[in-house]
mmCIF file of C-alpha atoms in Angstrom:
data_model
loop_
_atom_site.group_PDB
_atom_site.id
_atom_site.type_symbol
_atom_site.label_atom_id
_atom_site.label_comp_id
_atom_site.label_asym_id
_atom_site.label_seq_id
_atom_site.Cartn_x
_atom_site.Cartn_y
_atom_site.Cartn_z
ATOM 1 C CA GLY A 842 38.284 100.692 -25.914
ATOM 2 C CA ALA A 843 35.490 100.033 -28.455
ATOM 3 C CA GLY A 844 37.275 101.729 -31.338
ATOM 4 C CA VAL A 845 40.576 103.438 -32.319
ATOM 5 C CA SER A 846 40.708 106.739 -30.682
ATOM 6 C CA GLN A 847 42.792 109.724 -32.116
ATOM 7 C CA THR A 848 43.425 113.000 -30.410
ATOM 8 C CA PRO A 849 43.217 115.872 -31.160
ATOM 9 C CA SER A 850 40.644 115.653 -33.875
ATOM 10 C CA ASN A 851 41.815 118.903 -35.292
ATOM 11 C CA LYS A 852 45.187 120.656 -34.906
ATOM 12 C CA VAL A 853 46.208 124.089 -36.253
ATOM 13 C CA THR A 854 49.791 124.975 -35.890
ATOM 14 C CA GLU A 855 52.242 127.579 -37.222
ATOM 15 C CA LYS A 856 54.952 126.634 -39.649
ATOM 16 C CA GLY A 857 58.086 125.656 -37.950
ATOM 17 C CA LYS A 858 56.257 124.388 -34.743
ATOM 18 C CA TYR A 859 56.414 120.741 -33.249
ATOM 19 C CA VAL A 860 53.316 118.694 -32.922
ATOM 20 C CA GLU A 861 52.335 115.499 -31.392
ATOM 21 C CA LEU A 862 49.361 113.243 -32.489
ATOM 22 C CA ARG A 863 48.103 110.508 -30.351
ATOM 23 C CA CYS A 864 46.575 107.177 -31.186
ATOM 24 C CA ASP A 865 44.723 104.744 -28.695
ATOM 25 C CA PRO A 866 44.298 101.366 -30.582
ATOM 26 C CA ILE A 867 41.638 98.722 -29.824
ATOM 27 C CA SER A 868 42.421 96.924 -26.669
ATOM 28 C CA GLY A 869 44.219 93.706 -27.550
ATOM 29 C CA HIS A 870 45.368 94.847 -31.011
ATOM 30 C CA THR A 871 49.161 94.338 -31.248
ATOM 31 C CA ALA A 872 49.712 95.938 -34.682
ATOM 32 C CA LEU A 873 49.362 99.603 -35.099
ATOM 33 C CA TYR A 874 49.669 101.663 -38.367
ATOM 34 C CA TRP A 875 49.862 105.342 -39.291
ATOM 35 C CA TYR A 876 48.698 106.657 -42.576
ATOM 36 C CA ARG A 877 48.520 110.113 -44.072
ATOM 37 C CA GLN A 878 45.644 111.255 -46.312
ATOM 38 C CA SER A 879 45.887 114.440 -48.420
ATOM 39 C CA LEU A 880 42.680 116.085 -49.683
ATOM 40 C CA GLY A 881 41.065 113.899 -52.476
ATOM 41 C CA GLN A 882 43.485 111.021 -52.247
ATOM 42 C CA GLY A 883 43.855 107.576 -50.743
ATOM 43 C CA PRO A 884 45.669 107.018 -47.444
ATOM 44 C CA GLU A 885 49.402 106.689 -47.714
ATOM 45 C CA PHE A 886 51.473 104.394 -45.431
ATOM 46 C CA LEU A 887 53.794 106.009 -42.948
ATOM 47 C CA ILE A 888 54.843 103.424 -40.378
ATOM 48 C CA TYR A 889 53.650 100.399 -38.496
ATOM 49 C CA PHE A 890 54.368 98.809 -35.131
ATOM 50 C CA GLN A 891 54.152 95.217 -33.884
ATOM 51 C CA GLY A 892 54.173 95.636 -30.235
ATOM 52 C CA THR A 893 56.638 98.286 -29.126
ATOM 53 C CA GLY A 894 58.968 98.133 -32.170
ATOM 54 C CA ALA A 895 58.576 99.999 -35.534
ATOM 55 C CA ALA A 896 58.573 96.958 -37.808
ATOM 56 C CA ASP A 897 58.585 99.213 -40.962
ATOM 57 C CA ASP A 898 59.103 102.973 -41.092
ATOM 58 C CA SER A 899 59.723 103.211 -44.742
ATOM 59 C CA GLY A 900 56.826 105.511 -45.458
ATOM 60 C CA LEU A 901 57.996 108.349 -43.272
ATOM 61 C CA PRO A 902 58.616 111.118 -45.522
ATOM 62 C CA ASN A 903 61.813 112.610 -43.840
ATOM 63 C CA ASP A 904 63.589 112.805 -40.518
ATOM 64 C CA ARG A 905 61.172 115.465 -39.209
ATOM 65 C CA PHE A 906 58.639 112.641 -38.682
ATOM 66 C CA PHE A 907 59.015 110.162 -35.803
ATOM 67 C CA ALA A 908 56.693 107.796 -34.030
ATOM 68 C CA VAL A 909 56.872 105.861 -30.771
ATOM 69 C CA ARG A 910 54.906 103.162 -29.106
ATOM 70 C CA PRO A 911 56.714 102.636 -25.760
ATOM 71 C CA GLU A 912 54.290 100.263 -23.995
ATOM 72 C CA GLY A 913 52.923 98.548 -26.901
ATOM 73 C CA SER A 914 49.590 100.327 -26.766
ATOM 74 C CA VAL A 915 49.301 104.127 -27.241
ATOM 75 C CA SER A 916 51.312 105.499 -30.063
ATOM 76 C CA THR A 917 52.416 109.101 -30.678
ATOM 77 C CA LEU A 918 53.358 110.609 -34.038
ATOM 78 C CA LYS A 919 55.691 113.443 -33.737
ATOM 79 C CA ILE A 920 56.433 116.041 -36.415
ATOM 80 C CA GLN A 921 59.238 118.540 -36.016
ATOM 81 C CA ARG A 922 59.579 121.873 -37.768
ATOM 82 C CA THR A 923 56.304 121.638 -39.391
ATOM 83 C CA GLU A 924 55.898 122.701 -43.102
ATOM 84 C CA ARG A 925 52.610 123.750 -44.908
ATOM 85 C CA GLY A 926 52.966 120.505 -46.968
ATOM 86 C CA ASP A 927 52.538 118.522 -43.885
ATOM 87 C CA SER A 928 48.863 119.596 -43.798
ATOM 88 C CA ALA A 929 46.737 116.428 -44.145
ATOM 89 C CA VAL A 930 44.530 114.049 -42.120
ATOM 90 C CA TYR A 931 46.617 111.660 -40.173
ATOM 91 C CA LEU A 932 45.086 108.279 -39.774
ATOM 92 C CA CYS A 933 45.802 105.543 -37.152
ATOM 93 C CA ALA A 934 44.672 102.003 -37.494
ATOM 94 C CA SER A 935 45.124 98.789 -35.435
ATOM 95 C CA SER A 936 44.732 95.051 -36.174
ATOM 96 C CA TRP A 937 45.347 91.954 -34.149
ATOM 97 C CA ASP A 938 48.884 91.386 -35.430
ATOM 98 C CA MET A 939 50.903 91.966 -38.532
ATOM 99 C CA TRP A 940 51.038 88.423 -39.684
ATOM 100 C CA THR A 941 47.409 87.726 -40.437
ATOM 101 C CA ASN A 942 45.186 89.255 -43.005
ATOM 102 C CA TYR A 943 42.637 90.687 -40.803
ATOM 103 C CA GLY A 944 41.423 94.041 -41.784
ATOM 104 C CA TYR A 945 42.325 97.177 -40.017
ATOM 105 C CA THR A 946 40.123 99.347 -37.845
ATOM 106 C CA PHE A 947 40.796 103.030 -38.541
ATOM 107 C CA GLY A 948 40.318 105.959 -36.228
ATOM 108 C CA SER A 949 38.597 109.151 -37.495
ATOM 109 C CA GLY A 950 41.951 110.798 -37.865
ATOM 110 C CA THR A 951 43.562 114.080 -36.875
ATOM 111 C CA ARG A 952 43.286 116.992 -39.360
ATOM 112 C CA LEU A 953 46.565 118.858 -39.242
ATOM 113 C CA THR A 954 46.624 122.304 -40.702
ATOM 114 C CA VAL A 955 50.081 124.152 -40.872
ATOM 115 C CA VAL A 956 49.697 127.952 -41.373
ATOM 116 C CA GLY B 806 56.581 98.914 -55.031
ATOM 117 C CA GLU B 807 52.929 98.264 -55.357
ATOM 118 C CA ASN B 808 50.760 100.733 -57.412
ATOM 119 C CA VAL B 809 46.964 100.681 -57.264
ATOM 120 C CA GLU B 810 44.822 102.520 -59.764
ATOM 121 C CA GLN B 811 41.068 102.914 -59.247
ATOM 122 C CA HIS B 812 38.310 103.918 -61.658
ATOM 123 C CA PRO B 813 36.139 105.824 -61.904
ATOM 124 C CA SER B 814 36.912 108.738 -59.694
ATOM 125 C CA THR B 815 33.268 109.705 -59.304
ATOM 126 C CA LEU B 816 30.177 107.702 -59.908
ATOM 127 C CA SER B 817 26.570 108.802 -59.858
ATOM 128 C CA VAL B 818 23.817 106.245 -60.041
ATOM 129 C CA GLN B 819 20.062 106.247 -59.367
ATOM 130 C CA GLU B 820 18.816 104.639 -56.178
ATOM 131 C CA GLY B 821 18.134 100.994 -56.797
ATOM 132 C CA ASP B 822 20.805 100.715 -59.676
ATOM 133 C CA SER B 823 24.018 98.822 -59.490
ATOM 134 C CA ALA B 824 27.480 100.471 -59.066
ATOM 135 C CA VAL B 825 30.781 98.945 -60.080
ATOM 136 C CA ILE B 826 34.213 100.133 -59.102
ATOM 137 C CA LYS B 827 37.383 98.785 -60.676
ATOM 138 C CA CYS B 828 40.969 98.608 -59.488
ATOM 139 C CA THR B 829 44.135 97.323 -60.916
ATOM 140 C CA TYR B 830 47.383 96.493 -59.123
ATOM 141 C CA SER B 831 50.966 95.998 -60.149
ATOM 142 C CA ASP B 832 52.728 93.569 -57.617
ATOM 143 C CA SER B 833 51.778 89.959 -58.587
ATOM 144 C CA ALA B 834 52.871 89.113 -54.971
ATOM 145 C CA SER B 835 49.832 90.956 -53.467
ATOM 146 C CA ASN B 836 47.434 88.508 -51.840
ATOM 147 C CA TYR B 837 44.978 90.515 -49.764
ATOM 148 C CA PHE B 838 42.541 93.100 -51.346
ATOM 149 C CA PRO B 839 40.321 95.059 -48.895
ATOM 150 C CA TRP B 840 37.595 97.663 -49.799
ATOM 151 C CA TYR B 841 36.969 100.623 -47.540
ATOM 152 C CA LYS B 842 34.213 103.162 -47.279
ATOM 153 C CA GLN B 843 34.893 106.690 -45.962
ATOM 154 C CA GLU B 844 32.158 109.137 -45.005
ATOM 155 C CA LEU B 845 32.817 112.754 -44.493
ATOM 156 C CA GLY B 846 34.948 113.379 -41.430
ATOM 157 C CA LYS B 847 35.447 109.814 -40.641
ATOM 158 C CA GLY B 848 38.194 107.293 -41.041
ATOM 159 C CA PRO B 849 37.909 104.459 -43.694
ATOM 160 C CA GLN B 850 35.707 101.531 -42.679
ATOM 161 C CA LEU B 851 36.344 98.043 -43.973
ATOM 162 C CA ILE B 852 33.417 96.720 -45.846
ATOM 163 C CA ILE B 853 34.634 93.496 -47.548
ATOM 164 C CA ASP B 854 37.762 91.870 -48.374
ATOM 165 C CA ILE B 855 39.066 89.101 -50.498
ATOM 166 C CA ARG B 856 42.171 86.906 -50.434
ATOM 167 C CA SER B 857 44.101 85.662 -53.504
ATOM 168 C CA ASN B 858 42.953 82.027 -53.092
ATOM 169 C CA VAL B 859 39.360 82.864 -54.079
ATOM 170 C CA GLY B 860 37.844 84.639 -57.204
ATOM 171 C CA GLU B 861 34.628 86.008 -55.550
ATOM 172 C CA LYS B 862 33.032 86.945 -52.310
ATOM 173 C CA LYS B 863 29.645 88.234 -51.486
ATOM 174 C CA ASP B 864 28.124 89.934 -48.393
ATOM 175 C CA GLN B 865 24.480 90.912 -48.845
ATOM 176 C CA ARG B 866 24.363 93.695 -51.419
ATOM 177 C CA ILE B 867 28.096 93.883 -51.880
ATOM 178 C CA ALA B 868 30.367 91.540 -53.851
ATOM 179 C CA VAL B 869 34.031 91.711 -54.727
ATOM 180 C CA THR B 870 35.612 89.855 -57.630
ATOM 181 C CA LEU B 871 39.311 89.258 -58.256
ATOM 182 C CA ASN B 872 41.154 88.310 -61.420
ATOM 183 C CA LYS B 873 44.709 87.427 -60.393
ATOM 184 C CA THR B 874 45.935 86.793 -64.016
ATOM 185 C CA ALA B 875 44.811 90.188 -65.077
ATOM 186 C CA LYS B 876 45.731 91.851 -61.816
ATOM 187 C CA HIS B 877 42.424 93.568 -61.205
ATOM 188 C CA PHE B 878 39.589 93.410 -58.720
ATOM 189 C CA SER B 879 36.146 95.007 -58.613
ATOM 190 C CA LEU B 880 33.547 96.122 -56.071
ATOM 191 C CA HIS B 881 29.941 95.486 -56.997
ATOM 192 C CA ILE B 882 27.106 97.141 -55.011
ATOM 193 C CA THR B 883 23.415 96.066 -55.970
ATOM 194 C CA GLU B 884 20.243 97.868 -55.084
ATOM 195 C CA THR B 885 22.037 100.997 -54.188
ATOM 196 C CA GLN B 886 20.690 103.242 -51.433
ATOM 197 C CA PRO B 887 21.384 106.963 -50.574
ATOM 198 C CA GLU B 888 23.210 105.778 -47.488
ATOM 199 C CA ASP B 889 25.768 104.038 -49.855
ATOM 200 C CA SER B 890 26.942 107.530 -50.936
ATOM 201 C CA ALA B 891 30.429 107.901 -49.838
ATOM 202 C CA VAL B 892 34.059 107.656 -50.996
ATOM 203 C CA TYR B 893 35.190 103.982 -51.685
ATOM 204 C CA PHE B 894 38.810 102.947 -51.631
ATOM 205 C CA CYS B 895 40.336 99.652 -52.875
ATOM 206 C CA ALA B 896 43.710 98.507 -51.494
ATOM 207 C CA ALA B 897 46.220 95.908 -51.955
ATOM 208 C CA SER B 898 48.753 94.165 -49.635
ATOM 209 C CA ARG B 899 51.376 91.403 -49.800
ATOM 210 C CA ALA B 900 50.445 90.851 -46.117
ATOM 211 C CA VAL B 901 52.289 88.296 -43.930
ATOM 212 C CA ASN B 902 55.910 88.974 -44.480
ATOM 213 C CA ALA B 903 55.150 92.571 -45.524
ATOM 214 C CA GLY B 904 53.164 93.360 -42.283
ATOM 215 C CA ASN B 905 49.885 93.852 -44.185
ATOM 216 C CA MET B 906 50.914 97.364 -45.228
ATOM 217 C CA LEU B 907 48.107 98.591 -47.555
ATOM 218 C CA THR B 908 48.683 100.493 -50.808
ATOM 219 C CA PHE B 909 45.350 102.348 -51.560
ATOM 220 C CA GLY B 910 43.825 103.446 -54.845
ATOM 221 C CA GLY B 911 42.823 107.064 -55.335
ATOM 222 C CA GLY B 912 39.216 106.595 -54.293
ATOM 223 C CA THR B 913 35.733 106.717 -56.018
ATOM 224 C CA ARG B 914 33.160 109.166 -54.883
ATOM 225 C CA LEU B 915 29.811 107.466 -55.255
ATOM 226 C CA MET B 916 26.606 109.446 -55.263
ATOM 227 C CA VAL B 917 23.295 107.609 -55.023
ATOM 228 C CA LYS B 918 20.463 109.868 -56.076
ATOM 229 C CA PRO B 919 17.097 109.264 -54.574
#
């Protein structure tokens, strides 16, 4: 597609529920990144993929968070047993690959609210 | 790990004036420094970037300078316009072997008054 697409744009869920956030990267981009942005702060790294494999998941806050990219294109960020502190905007970005310094293209994000 | 600090947190200028945003970083191995503009309800958009092998880069009204010795870099916007109003983020990356994972500053809210 023309840009990075994230769905849903907004998600409200109850504490303790499971949520999935989807990211469609730009066609041909092999690197995909997930960031989390709390209100009034800069994005914080969660995980990135080169192709199908998670090259670095050191930013995932705990084992309730998991992400997959089974076919090297679409990625899903999964959050189990959601907590109110998980409320934030989850941003996805893609780039040509992880070895060159090309800038990312970010999606518009999914605003997650845990009530 | 890398730590990026950004100043000021808010900046108000008159249309036509210049705006300068400054960032410092801690990891001397960082070699890629992009700047992003984020408008309300949208994701960050790359506006300019600089690599550690150059000291300055310019693109129309926007320029970035890098001082590797002091570990700081700055964004300069000249002839500001109301549409420049947004939140600006600097970032740093070791890139290549580190997979271009970005560490962002806390952001600067720029307001351009007409």
